[in-house]
Coordinates of C-alpha atoms in Angstrom, one line a residue:
M1 CA -4.6 199.2 80.7
K2 CA -1.1 200.5 80.7
H3 CA 0.7 201.7 83.8
N4 CA 0.7 205.3 82.6
D5 CA -3.1 205.4 82.3
I6 CA -4.9 207.4 84.9
V7 CA -7.9 205.9 86.7
T8 CA -10.5 208.3 87.7
L9 CA -12.5 207.3 90.8
T10 CA -16.1 208.5 91.0
S11 CA -17.5 209.0 94.5
V12 CA -21.0 207.8 95.2
P13 CA -23.3 210.0 97.4
S14 CA -24.0 208.5 100.8
S15 CA -27.7 208.8 100.2
D16 CA -27.4 206.3 97.4
I17 CA -26.0 203.6 99.8
A18 CA -28.7 201.0 101.0
P19 CA -29.6 201.6 104.6
S20 CA -28.5 198.8 107.2
L21 CA -31.2 196.3 108.5
K22 CA -32.8 197.2 111.8
K23 CA -33.2 194.5 114.7
G24 CA -36.7 193.1 114.7
D25 CA -39.0 192.4 117.7
R26 CA -38.2 189.5 120.0
G27 CA -40.1 186.3 119.0
E28 CA -42.1 183.9 121.1
P29 CA -40.2 181.4 123.2
G30 CA -39.7 178.1 121.5
M31 CA -40.6 174.6 122.9
P32 CA -38.2 173.3 125.6
G33 CA -35.5 171.1 124.2
K34 CA -34.6 167.6 125.5
W35 CA -32.7 167.2 128.7
G36 CA -29.0 167.0 128.1
K37 CA -26.7 164.4 129.6
E38 CA -25.9 164.6 133.3
G39 CA -22.7 166.5 133.8
P40 CA -19.9 165.5 136.1
R41 CA -20.3 165.9 139.8
G42 CA -19.3 169.3 141.1
E43 CA -16.9 169.9 143.9
R44 CA -18.2 169.8 147.4
G45 CA -19.2 173.1 148.7
A46 CA -18.2 174.8 151.9
Q47 CA -19.8 173.7 155.1
G48 CA -22.8 175.7 156.1
Q49 CA -23.4 177.4 159.4
K50 CA -24.6 175.3 162.4
G51 CA -28.4 175.4 162.6
S52 CA -30.4 176.4 165.7
K53 CA -31.2 173.8 168.3
G54 CA -34.5 171.9 167.7
Q55 CA -37.4 171.3 170.1
M56 CA -37.2 168.5 172.7
G57 CA -38.9 165.3 171.5
T58 CA -41.5 163.3 173.3
A59 CA -40.5 161.0 176.1
G60 CA -39.7 157.4 175.0
D61 CA -40.9 154.1 176.6
P62 CA -39.3 153.2 179.9
C63 CA -36.2 151.0 179.6
K64 CA -36.9 147.4 180.4
H65 CA -34.4 145.3 182.5
Q66 CA -33.0 142.6 180.2
Y67 CA -32.1 140.4 183.1
A68 CA -34.2 138.1 185.3
A69 CA -33.1 135.6 188.0
F70 CA -34.4 134.2 191.2
S71 CA -33.5 131.4 193.7
V72 CA -35.7 130.7 196.7
G73 CA -36.0 128.0 199.3
R74 CA -38.3 126.5 201.9
K75 CA -37.3 125.3 205.4
K76 CA -40.7 123.8 206.4
A77 CA -41.9 120.4 205.3
L78 CA -45.2 120.2 203.4
H79 CA -47.9 117.6 203.3
S80 CA -50.4 117.7 200.5
S81 CA -54.0 118.7 201.2
E82 CA -56.9 117.6 199.1
G83 CA -56.4 118.4 195.5
F84 CA -53.8 120.9 194.3
Q85 CA -51.5 123.0 196.6
V86 CA -49.2 125.8 195.6
L87 CA -45.7 125.5 197.0
I88 CA -44.9 128.6 199.0
F89 CA -41.2 129.5 199.8
D90 CA -39.9 131.3 202.9
T91 CA -36.2 131.9 202.1
V92 CA -34.7 134.2 199.4
F93 CA -31.3 133.7 198.0
V94 CA -31.7 135.8 194.8
N95 CA -34.7 137.8 193.7
L96 CA -33.6 140.2 191.0
Y97 CA -36.0 143.1 190.6
S98 CA -38.4 141.1 192.8
H99 CA -39.8 139.2 189.8
F100 CA -40.6 136.3 192.1
D101 CA -43.6 136.9 194.4
M102 CA -42.9 135.3 197.8
F103 CA -46.5 135.8 198.9
N104 CA -48.1 133.6 196.3
G105 CA -45.0 131.5 195.3
K106 CA -45.0 132.5 191.6
F107 CA -42.4 133.9 189.2
Y108 CA -43.8 136.6 186.9
C109 CA -42.2 137.1 183.5
Y110 CA -41.4 140.8 182.8
V111 CA -38.9 140.1 180.0
G112 CA -39.9 137.6 177.4
G113 CA -37.3 135.1 176.2
L114 CA -35.7 131.7 176.9
Y115 CA -35.5 130.7 180.6
Y116 CA -33.9 127.9 182.6
F117 CA -35.6 126.5 185.7
S118 CA -34.6 124.0 188.4
L119 CA -36.5 122.4 191.3
N120 CA -34.9 120.4 194.1
V121 CA -36.8 118.6 196.9
H122 CA -36.1 116.0 199.6
T123 CA -38.6 113.1 199.7
W124 CA -40.2 111.8 202.8
N125 CA -39.8 108.2 203.9
F126 CA -42.8 106.0 202.9
K127 CA -44.6 108.9 201.3
E128 CA -45.1 109.7 197.6
T129 CA -43.7 112.9 196.1
Y130 CA -45.8 114.2 193.2
M131 CA -45.2 117.7 192.0
H132 CA -45.4 119.8 188.8
I133 CA -43.6 122.9 187.6
M134 CA -46.5 124.9 186.2
H135 CA -46.4 127.3 183.2
N136 CA -49.4 129.5 183.7
E137 CA -52.2 126.9 184.3
E138 CA -50.5 124.1 182.3
E139 CA -48.3 121.3 183.7
A140 CA -44.8 121.7 182.2
V141 CA -42.9 118.9 183.8
I142 CA -43.4 116.5 186.7
L143 CA -41.1 115.7 189.7
Y144 CA -42.1 112.3 191.1
A145 CA -40.7 109.7 193.6
Q146 CA -42.4 106.5 194.7
P147 CA -42.8 105.8 198.4
S148 CA -39.6 104.3 199.8
D149 CA -38.0 103.4 203.1
R150 CA -35.2 105.8 202.1
S151 CA -35.6 109.6 201.7
I152 CA -33.6 111.0 198.8
M153 CA -33.0 114.3 197.0
Q154 CA -35.0 114.6 193.7
S155 CA -34.5 117.3 191.1
Q156 CA -36.1 118.5 187.8
T157 CA -34.8 121.0 185.3
L158 CA -36.2 122.4 182.1
M159 CA -36.0 125.4 179.7
L160 CA -39.1 127.3 178.6
E161 CA -39.8 130.1 176.1
L162 CA -41.8 132.6 178.0
Q163 CA -43.9 135.6 177.0
E164 CA -44.3 138.7 179.0
N165 CA -46.8 138.2 181.9
D166 CA -46.4 134.4 181.9
E167 CA -46.3 132.7 185.4
I168 CA -44.1 129.9 186.6
W169 CA -44.9 128.1 189.9
V170 CA -44.7 124.7 191.7
R171 CA -47.8 122.6 192.5
L172 CA -48.1 119.7 194.9
Y173 CA -50.7 117.2 194.0
K174 CA -52.4 114.6 196.2
R175 CA -53.6 111.3 194.7
E176 CA -54.7 108.1 196.5
R177 CA -51.5 108.0 198.7
E178 CA -50.1 110.7 201.0
N179 CA -47.9 113.1 199.3
A180 CA -45.2 115.1 201.1
I181 CA -41.8 116.8 200.8
Y182 CA -39.3 117.0 203.7
S183 CA -37.5 119.9 205.3
D184 CA -36.7 121.3 208.7
D185 CA -36.1 124.6 210.4
V186 CA -32.3 124.3 210.3
D187 CA -31.4 123.4 206.7
V188 CA -32.9 124.2 203.4
Y189 CA -33.9 121.0 201.6
I190 CA -36.3 122.6 199.0
T191 CA -35.1 125.1 196.4
F192 CA -36.6 126.6 193.2
S193 CA -34.4 128.7 190.8
G194 CA -34.7 130.2 187.4
Y195 CA -33.0 132.8 185.2
L196 CA -33.2 134.4 181.8
V197 CA -30.8 132.8 179.3
K198 CA -31.6 134.9 176.2
P199 CA -34.2 137.7 175.9
S200 CA -36.6 137.8 172.9
L201 CA -35.6 140.0 170.0
D202 CA -38.9 142.0 170.1

């Protein structure tokens, strides 16, 4: 076609153009897809408002004293009677929280743990000294001196692992010979002491 030729455009009626497609109805939801990878941690949000005060809780157990110590003495001499005899004391040097009962001569354990005990007595001339430091009803250690023309100071020490409600006391025991410990109303010759070294972890 040459440049001088005239091109005639023929218009097409709008009714002859194909109509556009209409949007169909929404389909049923598909099956959920697999979880994607965890994204990076977001920035920390702003602090929320302070909540209201909660209700008061129930009362807890009473606090136990984690200490125990006693030191007692006796100013009166003592001769053994038939069989066993509890050594009773009449002088208090230390009795923390009154764990040592002066009436019956026993230390009561209120705090379980490791304890140290010491017993000191003065022997009597020509008389035997035969005693035990008792752990409940069991003999823990003995303090013994044979009869002699000289009176001397005798001592015994030990450490014990005690449980709550255990009892520690001193017992005088008479055998075939007379058994006695010496003291007077002026000085204190007989002492019994103990203290808690380390409480139990429970």
